[in-house]
XYZ file of C-alpha atoms in Angstrom:
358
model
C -7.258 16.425 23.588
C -9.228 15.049 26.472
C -12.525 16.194 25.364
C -11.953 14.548 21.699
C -11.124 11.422 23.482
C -14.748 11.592 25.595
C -16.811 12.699 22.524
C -14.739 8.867 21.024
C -15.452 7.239 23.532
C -19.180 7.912 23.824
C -19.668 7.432 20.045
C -17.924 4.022 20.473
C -20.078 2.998 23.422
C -22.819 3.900 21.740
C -21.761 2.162 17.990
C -20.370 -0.920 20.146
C -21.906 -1.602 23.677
C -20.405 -4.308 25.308
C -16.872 -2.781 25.041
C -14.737 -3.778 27.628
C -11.917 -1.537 29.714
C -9.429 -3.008 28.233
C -10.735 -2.994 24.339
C -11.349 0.917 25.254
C -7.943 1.524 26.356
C -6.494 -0.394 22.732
C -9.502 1.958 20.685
C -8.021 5.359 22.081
C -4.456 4.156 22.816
C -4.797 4.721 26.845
C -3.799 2.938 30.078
C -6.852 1.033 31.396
C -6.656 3.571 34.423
C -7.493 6.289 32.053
C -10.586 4.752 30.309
C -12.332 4.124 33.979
C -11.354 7.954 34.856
C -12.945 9.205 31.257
C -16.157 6.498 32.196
C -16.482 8.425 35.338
C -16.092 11.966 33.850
C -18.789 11.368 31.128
C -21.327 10.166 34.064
C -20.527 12.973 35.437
C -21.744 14.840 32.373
C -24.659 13.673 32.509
C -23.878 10.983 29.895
C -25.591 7.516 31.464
C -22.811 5.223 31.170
C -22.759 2.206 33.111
C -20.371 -0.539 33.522
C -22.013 -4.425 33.353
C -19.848 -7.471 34.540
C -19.632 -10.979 33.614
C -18.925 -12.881 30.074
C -21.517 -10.219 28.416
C -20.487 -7.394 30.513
C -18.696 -3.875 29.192
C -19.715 -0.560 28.748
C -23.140 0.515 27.586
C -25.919 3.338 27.761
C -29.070 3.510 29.380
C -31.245 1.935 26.981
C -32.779 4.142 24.490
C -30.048 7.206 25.228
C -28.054 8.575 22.198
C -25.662 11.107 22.319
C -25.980 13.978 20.454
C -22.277 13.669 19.583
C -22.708 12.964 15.789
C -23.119 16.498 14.479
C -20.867 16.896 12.173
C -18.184 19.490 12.492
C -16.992 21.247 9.158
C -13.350 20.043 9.170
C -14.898 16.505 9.838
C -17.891 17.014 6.689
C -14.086 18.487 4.505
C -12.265 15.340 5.303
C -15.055 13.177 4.669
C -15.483 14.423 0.513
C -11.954 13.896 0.263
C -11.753 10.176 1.868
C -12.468 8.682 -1.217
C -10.232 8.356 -4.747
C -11.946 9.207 -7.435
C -10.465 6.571 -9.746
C -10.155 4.128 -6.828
C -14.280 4.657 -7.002
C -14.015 4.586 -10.812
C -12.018 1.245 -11.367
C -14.616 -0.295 -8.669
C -17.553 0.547 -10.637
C -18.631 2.875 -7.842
C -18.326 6.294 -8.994
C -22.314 7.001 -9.193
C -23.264 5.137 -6.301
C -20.225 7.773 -4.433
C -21.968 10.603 -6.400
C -25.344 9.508 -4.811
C -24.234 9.154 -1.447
C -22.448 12.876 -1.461
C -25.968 14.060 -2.617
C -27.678 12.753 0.419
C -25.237 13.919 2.705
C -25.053 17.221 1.333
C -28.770 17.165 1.707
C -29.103 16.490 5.399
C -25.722 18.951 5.956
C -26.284 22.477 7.490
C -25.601 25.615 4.820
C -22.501 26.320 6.620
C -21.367 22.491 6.733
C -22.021 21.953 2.965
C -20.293 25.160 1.857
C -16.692 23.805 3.884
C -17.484 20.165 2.092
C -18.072 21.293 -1.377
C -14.814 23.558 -0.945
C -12.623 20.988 -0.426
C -13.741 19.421 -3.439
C -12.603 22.428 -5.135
C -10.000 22.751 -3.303
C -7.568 19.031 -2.942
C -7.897 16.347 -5.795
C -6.566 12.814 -5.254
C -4.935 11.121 -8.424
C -3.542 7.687 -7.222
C -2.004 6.509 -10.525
C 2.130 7.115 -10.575
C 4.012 9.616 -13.087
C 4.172 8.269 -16.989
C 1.897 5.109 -16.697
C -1.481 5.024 -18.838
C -4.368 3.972 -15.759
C -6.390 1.358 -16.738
C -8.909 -0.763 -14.452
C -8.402 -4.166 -14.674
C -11.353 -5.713 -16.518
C -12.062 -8.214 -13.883
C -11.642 -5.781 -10.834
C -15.418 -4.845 -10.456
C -16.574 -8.547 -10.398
C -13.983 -9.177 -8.388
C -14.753 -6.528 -6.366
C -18.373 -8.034 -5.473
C -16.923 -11.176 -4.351
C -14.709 -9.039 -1.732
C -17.955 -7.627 -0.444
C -20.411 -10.770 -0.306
C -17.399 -12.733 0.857
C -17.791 -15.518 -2.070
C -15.052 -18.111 -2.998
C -13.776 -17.470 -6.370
C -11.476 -19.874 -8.838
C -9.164 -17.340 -10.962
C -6.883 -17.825 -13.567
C -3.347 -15.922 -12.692
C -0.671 -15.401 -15.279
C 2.151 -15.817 -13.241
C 5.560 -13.877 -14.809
C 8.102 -16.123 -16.062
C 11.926 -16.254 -14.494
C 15.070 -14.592 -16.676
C 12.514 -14.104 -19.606
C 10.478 -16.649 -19.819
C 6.794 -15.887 -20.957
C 4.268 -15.852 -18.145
C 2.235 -19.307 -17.697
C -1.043 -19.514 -16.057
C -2.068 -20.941 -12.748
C -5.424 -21.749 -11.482
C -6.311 -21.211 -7.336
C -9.626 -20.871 -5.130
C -9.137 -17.522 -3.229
C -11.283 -16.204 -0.547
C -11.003 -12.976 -1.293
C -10.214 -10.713 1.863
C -9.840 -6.833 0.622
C -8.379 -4.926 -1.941
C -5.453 -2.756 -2.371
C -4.716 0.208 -4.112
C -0.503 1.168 -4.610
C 0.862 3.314 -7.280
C -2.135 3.077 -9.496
C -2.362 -0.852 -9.971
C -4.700 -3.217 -7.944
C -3.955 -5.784 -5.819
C -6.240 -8.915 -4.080
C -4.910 -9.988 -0.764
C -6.801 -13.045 0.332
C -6.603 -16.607 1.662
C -6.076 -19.904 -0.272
C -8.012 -22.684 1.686
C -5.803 -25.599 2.579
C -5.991 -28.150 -0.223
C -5.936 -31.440 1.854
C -7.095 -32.290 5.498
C -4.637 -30.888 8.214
C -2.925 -28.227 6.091
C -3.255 -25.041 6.927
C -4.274 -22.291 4.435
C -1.896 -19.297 3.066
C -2.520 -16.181 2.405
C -1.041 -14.707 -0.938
C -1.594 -11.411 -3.106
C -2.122 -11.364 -6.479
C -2.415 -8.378 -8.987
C -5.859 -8.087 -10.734
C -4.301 -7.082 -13.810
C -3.004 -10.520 -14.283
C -5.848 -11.846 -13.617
C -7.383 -13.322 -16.934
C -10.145 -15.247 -15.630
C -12.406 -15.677 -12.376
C -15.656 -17.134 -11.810
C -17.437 -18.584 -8.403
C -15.931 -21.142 -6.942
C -18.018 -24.548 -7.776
C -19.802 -25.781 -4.647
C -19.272 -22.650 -3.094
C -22.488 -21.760 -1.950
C -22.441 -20.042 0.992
C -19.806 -17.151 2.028
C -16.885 -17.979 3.547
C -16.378 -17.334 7.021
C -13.568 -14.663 7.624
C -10.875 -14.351 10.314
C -12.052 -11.971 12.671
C -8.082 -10.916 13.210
C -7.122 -10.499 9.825
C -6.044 -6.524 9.260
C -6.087 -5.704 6.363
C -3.890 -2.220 6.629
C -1.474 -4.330 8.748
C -1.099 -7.108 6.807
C -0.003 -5.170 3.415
C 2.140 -3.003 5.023
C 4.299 -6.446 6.181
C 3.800 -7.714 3.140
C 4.936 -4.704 1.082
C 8.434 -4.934 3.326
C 8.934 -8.252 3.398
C 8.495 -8.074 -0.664
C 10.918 -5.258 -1.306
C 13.441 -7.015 1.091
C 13.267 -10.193 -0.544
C 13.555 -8.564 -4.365
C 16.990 -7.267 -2.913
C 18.752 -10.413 -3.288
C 22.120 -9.168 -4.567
C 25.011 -6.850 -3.105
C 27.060 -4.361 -5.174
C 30.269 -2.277 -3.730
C 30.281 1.031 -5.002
C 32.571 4.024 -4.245
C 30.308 7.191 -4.275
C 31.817 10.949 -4.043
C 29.572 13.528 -1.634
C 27.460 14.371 -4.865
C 26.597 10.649 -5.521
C 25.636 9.903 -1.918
C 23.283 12.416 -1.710
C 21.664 11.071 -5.403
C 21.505 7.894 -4.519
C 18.281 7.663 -2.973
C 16.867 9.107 -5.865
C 18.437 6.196 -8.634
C 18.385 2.888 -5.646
C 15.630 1.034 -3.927
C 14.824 3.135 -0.223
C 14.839 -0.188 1.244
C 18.633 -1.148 0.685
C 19.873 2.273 0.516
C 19.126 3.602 4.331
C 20.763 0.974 5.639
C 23.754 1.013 2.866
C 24.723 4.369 3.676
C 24.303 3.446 7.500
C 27.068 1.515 7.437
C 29.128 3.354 4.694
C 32.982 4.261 5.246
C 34.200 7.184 6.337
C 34.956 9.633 3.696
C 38.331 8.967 2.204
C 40.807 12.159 1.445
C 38.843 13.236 -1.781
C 35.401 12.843 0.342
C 34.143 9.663 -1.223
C 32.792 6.885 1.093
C 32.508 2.989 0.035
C 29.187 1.126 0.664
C 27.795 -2.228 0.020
C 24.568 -1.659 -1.238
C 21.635 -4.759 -1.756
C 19.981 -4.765 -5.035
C 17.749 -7.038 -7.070
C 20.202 -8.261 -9.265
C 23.251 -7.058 -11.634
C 21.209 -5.851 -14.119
C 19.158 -3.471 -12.165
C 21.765 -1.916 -10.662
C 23.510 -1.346 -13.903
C 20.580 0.427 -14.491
C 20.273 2.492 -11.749
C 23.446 3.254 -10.942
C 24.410 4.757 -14.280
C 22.023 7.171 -13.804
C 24.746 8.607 -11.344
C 27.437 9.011 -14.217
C 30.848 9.654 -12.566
C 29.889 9.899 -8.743
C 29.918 6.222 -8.728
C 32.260 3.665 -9.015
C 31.461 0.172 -9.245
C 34.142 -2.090 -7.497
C 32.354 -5.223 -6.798
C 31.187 -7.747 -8.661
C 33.860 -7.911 -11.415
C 31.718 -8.782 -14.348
C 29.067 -5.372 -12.957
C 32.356 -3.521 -13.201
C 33.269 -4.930 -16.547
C 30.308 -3.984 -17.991
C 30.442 -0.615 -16.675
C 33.818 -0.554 -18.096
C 32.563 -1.542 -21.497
C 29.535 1.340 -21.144
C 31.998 4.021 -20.379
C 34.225 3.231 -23.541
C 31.294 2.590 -25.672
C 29.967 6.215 -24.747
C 33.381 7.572 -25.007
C 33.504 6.568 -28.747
C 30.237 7.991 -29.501
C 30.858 11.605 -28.080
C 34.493 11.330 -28.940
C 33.160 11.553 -32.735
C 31.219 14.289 -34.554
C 27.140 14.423 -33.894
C 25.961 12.224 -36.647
C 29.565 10.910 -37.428
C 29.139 7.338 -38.279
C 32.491 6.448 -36.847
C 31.314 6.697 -32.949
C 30.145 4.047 -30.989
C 30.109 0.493 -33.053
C 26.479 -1.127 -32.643
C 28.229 -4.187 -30.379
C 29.332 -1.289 -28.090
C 25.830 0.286 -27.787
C 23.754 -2.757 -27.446
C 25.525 -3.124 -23.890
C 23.577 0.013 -22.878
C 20.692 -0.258 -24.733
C 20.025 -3.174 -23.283
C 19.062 -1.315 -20.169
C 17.086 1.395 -21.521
């Protein structure tokens, strides 16, 4: 472990001189005391490593010393054919310039390196779409793409989804677009709206590029804008994907579950309300069922999830989610009390309340 670190450390020095103790320590998640112990093993290496002080001080080399450190090891040349997604690449319009760049590298790789690369090719294959969804790149998401890298303004038209099924309507914003985000096969643009009037402050919002109908430079915009140095990408999505799926669970249901249901719940509900529903469930009653109040988006998604637990789950709370679990139950009842094909099941009334769902 402590030789990784050194060989890090070095190649960080050398990457970025000027690095301080302290920005060291945060780098290779140490105490301070251990970066200045690791400083003084490497000079003891032979590795010239010297410490400067003042405003412009840190760590540096000798000028003109490289390490030799940047061999690449074969479990480091596997990991690096795998780091990218092949339709990730695809959707960006980057799949030849990828191919290109694995040619070089394989060129300037040792026989033995390029043999463990080109196995793991053969080996692992990435496929970031989800289960029973048609991928499709968005048709803006190269062009939008550019404007992530040069950093440009852009002015996009955004077809914004309507509430309680009302058609989507379009809104226009200027985005400086900061990165983009791959989840479950569909694209997203995180980036920063610039404050429309003197003395308020910008907001950063996400947008899918698939709704996304139009985009062009933004007028006047000549130059690129200038980014926050702070902004994390990584770290900003993941708070943004939690806050989101908290906020979509805006409604409570109280269910009754038996031992079966419990354990399928997390399998029908939303992770993020069930972990903590079942954290504060009942105890089990005498025939082993436990009550919970679990958040959900709203009635009708959980009428949709939950009957996908038949009879392990009993809806108690709201009245009108019961009812209409009521009504299911009796519609479905008519249909299998009659013969298969038996016109005299289930009236049409009495199946549009679950086919509603479907």
């Amino acid at each position: 472990m402590r030789a990784a670190r050194l060989i890090r450390m070095a190649l960080l020095v050398q990457s970025s001189p000027g690095l301080t103790a302290d920005a060291l320590a945060r780098e290779l998640d140490v105490s301070r005391r251990t970066v200045i112990r690791d400083v003084q093993a490497l000079q003891e290496a032979g590795v010239p490593i010297r410490s400067e002080r003042g405003r412009a001080g840190g760590y540096r080399l000798a000028p003109g010393h490289r390490t030799r450190l940047t061999t690449l090891h074969p479990t480091e040349a596997e990991t690096l054919y795998l780091s990218g997604l092949p339709t990730a690449l695809r959707d960006l319009g980057l799949s030849d310039a990828a191919d290109t760049a694995r040619l070089k590298l394989s060129a300037t790789l040792l026989p033995s390196l390029r043999a463990a690369a080109e196995a793991s090719v053969r080996r692992f294959h990435l496929d970031a779409p989800a289960w029973f969804r048609e991928p499709s790149a968005p048709e803006l998401l190269p062009e939008l793409a550019r404007a992530v890298w040069s950093d440009r303004t852009v002015e996009l038209d955004y077809a914004r989804p309507g509430r309680d099924g009302a058609p989507p309507h379009t809104v226009t914003r200027l985005l400086e677009p900061y990165g983009l985000v791959l989840k479950a096969g569909v694209w997203y643009v995180v980036g920063r709206v610039p404050a429309e009037r003197p003395g308020r402050d910008s907001t950063w919002r996400t947008y899918r590029v698939d709704r996304v109908t139009a985009l062009a430079p933004a007028s006047g915009a000549g130059d690129p804008f200038v980014r926050d140095p702070s902004f994390d990408l990584a770290a900003h999505w993941q708070a943004h994907a939690a806050g989101f799926a908290r906020a979509l669970l805006r409604t409570t249901v109280t269910v009754r579950l038996t031992g079966r249901g419990v354990r399928r719940l997390p399998a029908v509900a939303d992770p993020a309300g069930v972990a903590g529903a079942l954290a504060s469930a009942t105890a089990p009653d005498a025939a082993g069922q436990v009550t919970l109040d679990l958040p959900v988006e709203s009635e009708d998604v959980a009428f949709g999830q939950l009957t996908g637990l038949g009879a392990d789950v009993e809806v108690l709370a709201p009245a009108g989610l019961r009812a209409r679990f009521r009504e299911h139950a009796r519609a479905l009842a008519a249909l299998y009390d009659a013969a298969p094909g038996d016109q005299r099941g289930a009236s049409d009334d009495q199946r549009g309340a679950s086919d509603d769902q479907r």
